């Protein structure tokens, strides 16, 4: 997998935050780490398309799993 930290981190604190976020994403078999560039803390307002795409991807994944079980 790609190391995104060099793309999004400009300080040691950013790199530590990124490392914790990346680790948290591994706690689920469906975990993903996505970036909403040029957004603040209200991602759904700043980058709604990215939020919609992420939700749709998860719904599609769950539905596909249900069809195979």
mmCIF file of N, CA and C in Angstrom:
data_model
loop_
_atom_site.group_PDB
_atom_site.id
_atom_site.type_symbol
_atom_site.label_atom_id
_atom_site.label_comp_id
_atom_site.label_asym_id
_atom_site.label_seq_id
_atom_site.Cartn_x
_atom_site.Cartn_y
_atom_site.Cartn_z
ATOM 1 N N UNK A 1 0.836 -1.187 0.000
ATOM 2 C CA UNK A 1 0.000 0.000 0.000
ATOM 3 C C UNK A 1 0.874 1.243 0.000
ATOM 4 N N UNK A 2 0.348 2.308 -0.507
ATOM 5 C CA UNK A 2 1.102 3.551 -0.669
ATOM 6 C C UNK A 2 1.259 4.282 0.662
ATOM 7 N N UNK A 3 2.425 4.877 0.862
ATOM 8 C CA UNK A 3 2.663 5.711 2.039
ATOM 9 C C UNK A 3 2.245 7.136 1.703
ATOM 10 N N UNK A 4 1.062 7.519 2.161
ATOM 11 C CA UNK A 4 0.515 8.849 1.891
ATOM 12 C C UNK A 4 1.093 9.904 2.806
ATOM 13 N N UNK A 5 1.788 9.506 3.850
ATOM 14 C CA UNK A 5 2.213 10.479 4.852
ATOM 15 C C UNK A 5 3.058 11.601 4.263
ATOM 16 N N UNK A 6 3.899 11.286 3.299
ATOM 17 C CA UNK A 6 4.742 12.341 2.725
ATOM 18 C C UNK A 6 3.912 13.340 1.925
ATOM 19 N N UNK A 7 2.748 12.933 1.435
ATOM 20 C CA UNK A 7 1.876 13.829 0.673
ATOM 21 C C UNK A 7 1.074 14.765 1.559
ATOM 22 N N UNK A 8 0.742 14.332 2.756
ATOM 23 C CA UNK A 8 -0.191 15.096 3.583
ATOM 24 C C UNK A 8 0.409 15.634 4.875
ATOM 25 N N UNK A 9 1.609 15.254 5.198
ATOM 26 C CA UNK A 9 2.189 15.638 6.477
ATOM 27 C C UNK A 9 3.328 16.627 6.285
ATOM 28 N N UNK A 10 3.264 17.716 7.021
ATOM 29 C CA UNK A 10 4.310 18.726 6.920
ATOM 30 C C UNK A 10 5.092 18.894 8.216
ATOM 31 N N UNK A 11 4.708 18.194 9.253
ATOM 32 C CA UNK A 11 5.414 18.324 10.535
ATOM 33 C C UNK A 11 5.421 16.979 11.250
ATOM 34 N N UNK A 12 6.211 16.905 12.305
ATOM 35 C CA UNK A 12 6.248 15.678 13.103
ATOM 36 C C UNK A 12 4.882 15.387 13.716
ATOM 37 N N UNK A 13 4.188 16.428 14.147
ATOM 38 C CA UNK A 13 2.858 16.239 14.716
ATOM 39 C C UNK A 13 1.897 15.692 13.662
ATOM 40 N N UNK A 14 1.949 16.216 12.444
ATOM 41 C CA UNK A 14 1.118 15.699 11.351
ATOM 42 C C UNK A 14 1.428 14.234 11.085
ATOM 43 N N UNK A 15 2.715 13.889 11.073
ATOM 44 C CA UNK A 15 3.102 12.500 10.808
ATOM 45 C C UNK A 15 2.605 11.574 11.914
ATOM 46 N N UNK A 16 2.653 12.020 13.159
ATOM 47 C CA UNK A 16 2.150 11.205 14.270
ATOM 48 C C UNK A 16 0.644 11.026 14.149
ATOM 49 N N UNK A 17 -0.068 12.114 13.833
ATOM 50 C CA UNK A 17 -1.521 12.028 13.650
ATOM 51 C C UNK A 17 -1.847 11.059 12.527
ATOM 52 N N UNK A 18 -1.135 11.179 11.404
ATOM 53 C CA UNK A 18 -1.355 10.289 10.272
ATOM 54 C C UNK A 18 -1.121 8.834 10.667
ATOM 55 N N UNK A 19 -0.053 8.572 11.385
ATOM 56 C CA UNK A 19 0.264 7.198 11.802
ATOM 57 C C UNK A 19 -0.861 6.615 12.650
ATOM 58 N N UNK A 20 -1.425 7.410 13.545
ATOM 59 C CA UNK A 20 -2.536 6.930 14.378
ATOM 60 C C UNK A 20 -3.784 6.684 13.529
ATOM 61 N N UNK A 21 -4.053 7.566 12.584
ATOM 62 C CA UNK A 21 -5.212 7.375 11.699
ATOM 63 C C UNK A 21 -5.040 6.127 10.839
ATOM 64 N N UNK A 22 -3.849 5.924 10.315
ATOM 65 C CA UNK A 22 -3.572 4.744 9.493
ATOM 66 C C UNK A 22 -3.730 3.475 10.323
ATOM 67 N N UNK A 23 -3.259 3.513 11.555
ATOM 68 C CA UNK A 23 -3.398 2.343 12.435
ATOM 69 C C UNK A 23 -4.866 2.088 12.750
ATOM 70 N N UNK A 24 -5.627 3.129 12.994
ATOM 71 C CA UNK A 24 -7.051 2.964 13.289
ATOM 72 C C UNK A 24 -7.781 2.327 12.115
ATOM 73 N N UNK A 25 -7.392 2.660 10.910
ATOM 74 C CA UNK A 25 -8.039 2.095 9.722
ATOM 75 C C UNK A 25 -7.814 0.586 9.621
ATOM 76 N N UNK A 26 -6.747 0.088 10.230
ATOM 77 C CA UNK A 26 -6.465 -1.352 10.161
ATOM 78 C C UNK A 26 -7.275 -2.154 11.175
ATOM 79 N N UNK A 27 -7.994 -1.479 12.058
ATOM 80 C CA UNK A 27 -8.749 -2.184 13.094
ATOM 81 C C UNK A 27 -9.976 -2.892 12.543
ATOM 82 N N UNK A 28 -10.390 -2.538 11.353
ATOM 83 C CA UNK A 28 -11.531 -3.175 10.701
ATOM 84 C C UNK A 28 -11.064 -3.809 9.398
ATOM 85 N N UNK A 29 -11.636 -4.937 9.050
ATOM 86 C CA UNK A 29 -11.297 -5.556 7.769
ATOM 87 C C UNK A 29 -11.772 -4.697 6.601
ATOM 88 N N UNK A 30 -12.688 -3.777 6.873
ATOM 89 C CA UNK A 30 -13.193 -2.880 5.837
ATOM 90 C C UNK A 30 -12.649 -1.461 5.999
ATOM 91 N N UNK A 31 -11.700 -1.277 6.903
ATOM 92 C CA UNK A 31 -11.170 0.050 7.183
ATOM 93 C C UNK A 31 -10.436 0.646 6.000
ATOM 94 N N UNK A 32 -10.625 1.919 5.813
ATOM 95 C CA UNK A 32 -9.939 2.667 4.761
ATOM 96 C C UNK A 32 -9.542 4.022 5.317
ATOM 97 N N UNK A 33 -8.443 4.534 4.807
ATOM 98 C CA UNK A 33 -8.013 5.872 5.161
ATOM 99 C C UNK A 33 -8.162 6.729 3.911
ATOM 100 N N UNK A 34 -9.076 7.684 3.981
ATOM 101 C CA UNK A 34 -9.335 8.565 2.845
ATOM 102 C C UNK A 34 -9.031 9.992 3.249
ATOM 103 N N UNK A 35 -8.638 10.783 2.275
ATOM 104 C CA UNK A 35 -8.314 12.175 2.526
ATOM 105 C C UNK A 35 -9.305 13.074 1.816
ATOM 106 N N UNK A 36 -9.746 14.086 2.515
ATOM 107 C CA UNK A 36 -10.607 15.117 1.930
ATOM 108 C C UNK A 36 -9.783 16.400 1.894
ATOM 109 N N UNK A 37 -8.971 16.492 0.886
ATOM 110 C CA UNK A 37 -8.097 17.662 0.761
ATOM 111 C C UNK A 37 -8.926 18.935 0.664
ATOM 112 N N UNK A 38 -8.372 20.003 1.168
ATOM 113 C CA UNK A 38 -9.005 21.322 1.132
ATOM 114 C C UNK A 38 -10.322 21.348 1.893
ATOM 115 N N UNK A 39 -10.374 20.589 2.982
ATOM 116 C CA UNK A 39 -11.557 20.620 3.836
ATOM 117 C C UNK A 39 -11.119 20.872 5.264
ATOM 118 N N UNK A 40 -12.068 21.313 6.055
ATOM 119 C CA UNK A 40 -11.800 21.531 7.466
ATOM 120 C C UNK A 40 -12.408 20.400 8.275
ATOM 121 N N UNK A 41 -12.887 20.728 9.447
ATOM 122 C CA UNK A 41 -13.460 19.719 10.331
ATOM 123 C C UNK A 41 -14.874 19.316 9.936
ATOM 124 N N UNK A 42 -15.504 20.067 9.074
ATOM 125 C CA UNK A 42 -16.872 19.757 8.636
ATOM 126 C C UNK A 42 -16.782 19.247 7.192
ATOM 127 N N UNK A 43 -16.249 18.047 7.065
ATOM 128 C CA UNK A 43 -15.967 17.481 5.747
ATOM 129 C C UNK A 43 -17.238 17.369 4.908
ATOM 130 N N UNK A 44 -18.334 16.999 5.534
ATOM 131 C CA UNK A 44 -19.576 16.825 4.784
ATOM 132 C C UNK A 44 -20.052 18.126 4.157
ATOM 133 N N UNK A 45 -19.639 19.249 4.708
ATOM 134 C CA UNK A 45 -20.008 20.548 4.142
ATOM 135 C C UNK A 45 -18.958 21.008 3.120
ATOM 136 N N UNK A 46 -17.700 20.767 3.425
ATOM 137 C CA UNK A 46 -16.624 21.226 2.553
ATOM 138 C C UNK A 46 -16.437 20.349 1.315
ATOM 139 N N UNK A 47 -16.589 19.051 1.480
ATOM 140 C CA UNK A 47 -16.343 18.094 0.390
ATOM 141 C C UNK A 47 -17.451 17.041 0.352
ATOM 142 N N UNK A 48 -18.696 17.441 0.146
ATOM 143 C CA UNK A 48 -19.810 16.492 0.228
ATOM 144 C C UNK A 48 -19.689 15.324 -0.740
ATOM 145 N N UNK A 49 -19.144 15.550 -1.925
ATOM 146 C CA UNK A 49 -19.025 14.457 -2.900
ATOM 147 C C UNK A 49 -18.146 13.346 -2.353
ATOM 148 N N UNK A 50 -17.077 13.686 -1.665
ATOM 149 C CA UNK A 50 -16.200 12.661 -1.109
ATOM 150 C C UNK A 50 -16.913 11.849 -0.033
ATOM 151 N N UNK A 51 -17.724 12.493 0.773
ATOM 152 C CA UNK A 51 -18.475 11.784 1.807
ATOM 153 C C UNK A 51 -19.499 10.861 1.158
ATOM 154 N N UNK A 52 -20.215 11.361 0.177
ATOM 155 C CA UNK A 52 -21.217 10.550 -0.533
ATOM 156 C C UNK A 52 -20.556 9.350 -1.188
ATOM 157 N N UNK A 53 -19.427 9.553 -1.846
ATOM 158 C CA UNK A 53 -18.719 8.448 -2.496
ATOM 159 C C UNK A 53 -18.278 7.393 -1.491
ATOM 160 N N UNK A 54 -17.788 7.823 -0.338
ATOM 161 C CA UNK A 54 -17.336 6.880 0.686
ATOM 162 C C UNK A 54 -18.503 6.051 1.218
ATOM 163 N N UNK A 55 -19.637 6.694 1.462
ATOM 164 C CA UNK A 55 -20.817 5.973 1.957
ATOM 165 C C UNK A 55 -21.310 4.999 0.892
ATOM 166 N N UNK A 56 -21.379 5.440 -0.341
ATOM 167 C CA UNK A 56 -21.826 4.552 -1.428
ATOM 168 C C UNK A 56 -20.893 3.359 -1.587
ATOM 169 N N UNK A 57 -19.581 3.584 -1.488
ATOM 170 C CA UNK A 57 -18.625 2.478 -1.581
ATOM 171 C C UNK A 57 -18.849 1.462 -0.470
ATOM 172 N N UNK A 58 -19.087 1.937 0.743
ATOM 173 C CA UNK A 58 -19.323 1.028 1.860
ATOM 174 C C UNK A 58 -20.627 0.256 1.687
ATOM 175 N N UNK A 59 -21.682 0.932 1.271
ATOM 176 C CA UNK A 59 -22.970 0.253 1.035
ATOM 177 C C UNK A 59 -22.813 -0.817 -0.041
ATOM 178 N N UNK A 60 -22.108 -0.498 -1.118
ATOM 179 C CA UNK A 60 -21.891 -1.470 -2.189
ATOM 180 C C UNK A 60 -21.097 -2.675 -1.686
ATOM 181 N N UNK A 61 -20.101 -2.431 -0.855
ATOM 182 C CA UNK A 61 -19.298 -3.521 -0.296
ATOM 183 C C UNK A 61 -20.150 -4.438 0.571
ATOM 184 N N UNK A 62 -20.952 -3.864 1.447
ATOM 185 C CA UNK A 62 -21.803 -4.658 2.339
ATOM 186 C C UNK A 62 -22.830 -5.444 1.528
ATOM 187 N N UNK A 63 -23.441 -4.813 0.538
ATOM 188 C CA UNK A 63 -24.418 -5.526 -0.296
ATOM 189 C C UNK A 63 -23.790 -6.670 -1.059
ATOM 190 N N UNK A 64 -22.586 -6.473 -1.566
ATOM 191 C CA UNK A 64 -21.897 -7.538 -2.287
ATOM 192 C C UNK A 64 -21.595 -8.709 -1.357
ATOM 193 N N UNK A 65 -21.186 -8.418 -0.137
ATOM 194 C CA UNK A 65 -20.925 -9.475 0.840
ATOM 195 C C UNK A 65 -22.187 -10.239 1.192
ATOM 196 N N UNK A 66 -23.299 -9.529 1.290
ATOM 197 C CA UNK A 66 -24.581 -10.188 1.618
ATOM 198 C C UNK A 66 -25.008 -11.130 0.500
ATOM 199 N N UNK A 67 -24.727 -10.778 -0.747
ATOM 200 C CA UNK A 67 -25.103 -11.637 -1.860
ATOM 201 C C UNK A 67 -24.286 -12.912 -1.897
ATOM 202 N N UNK A 68 -23.055 -12.863 -1.395
ATOM 203 C CA UNK A 68 -22.190 -14.029 -1.442
ATOM 204 C C UNK A 68 -22.297 -14.907 -0.202
ATOM 205 N N UNK A 69 -23.024 -14.454 0.800
ATOM 206 C CA UNK A 69 -23.121 -15.269 2.028
ATOM 207 C C UNK A 69 -24.420 -16.030 2.091
#
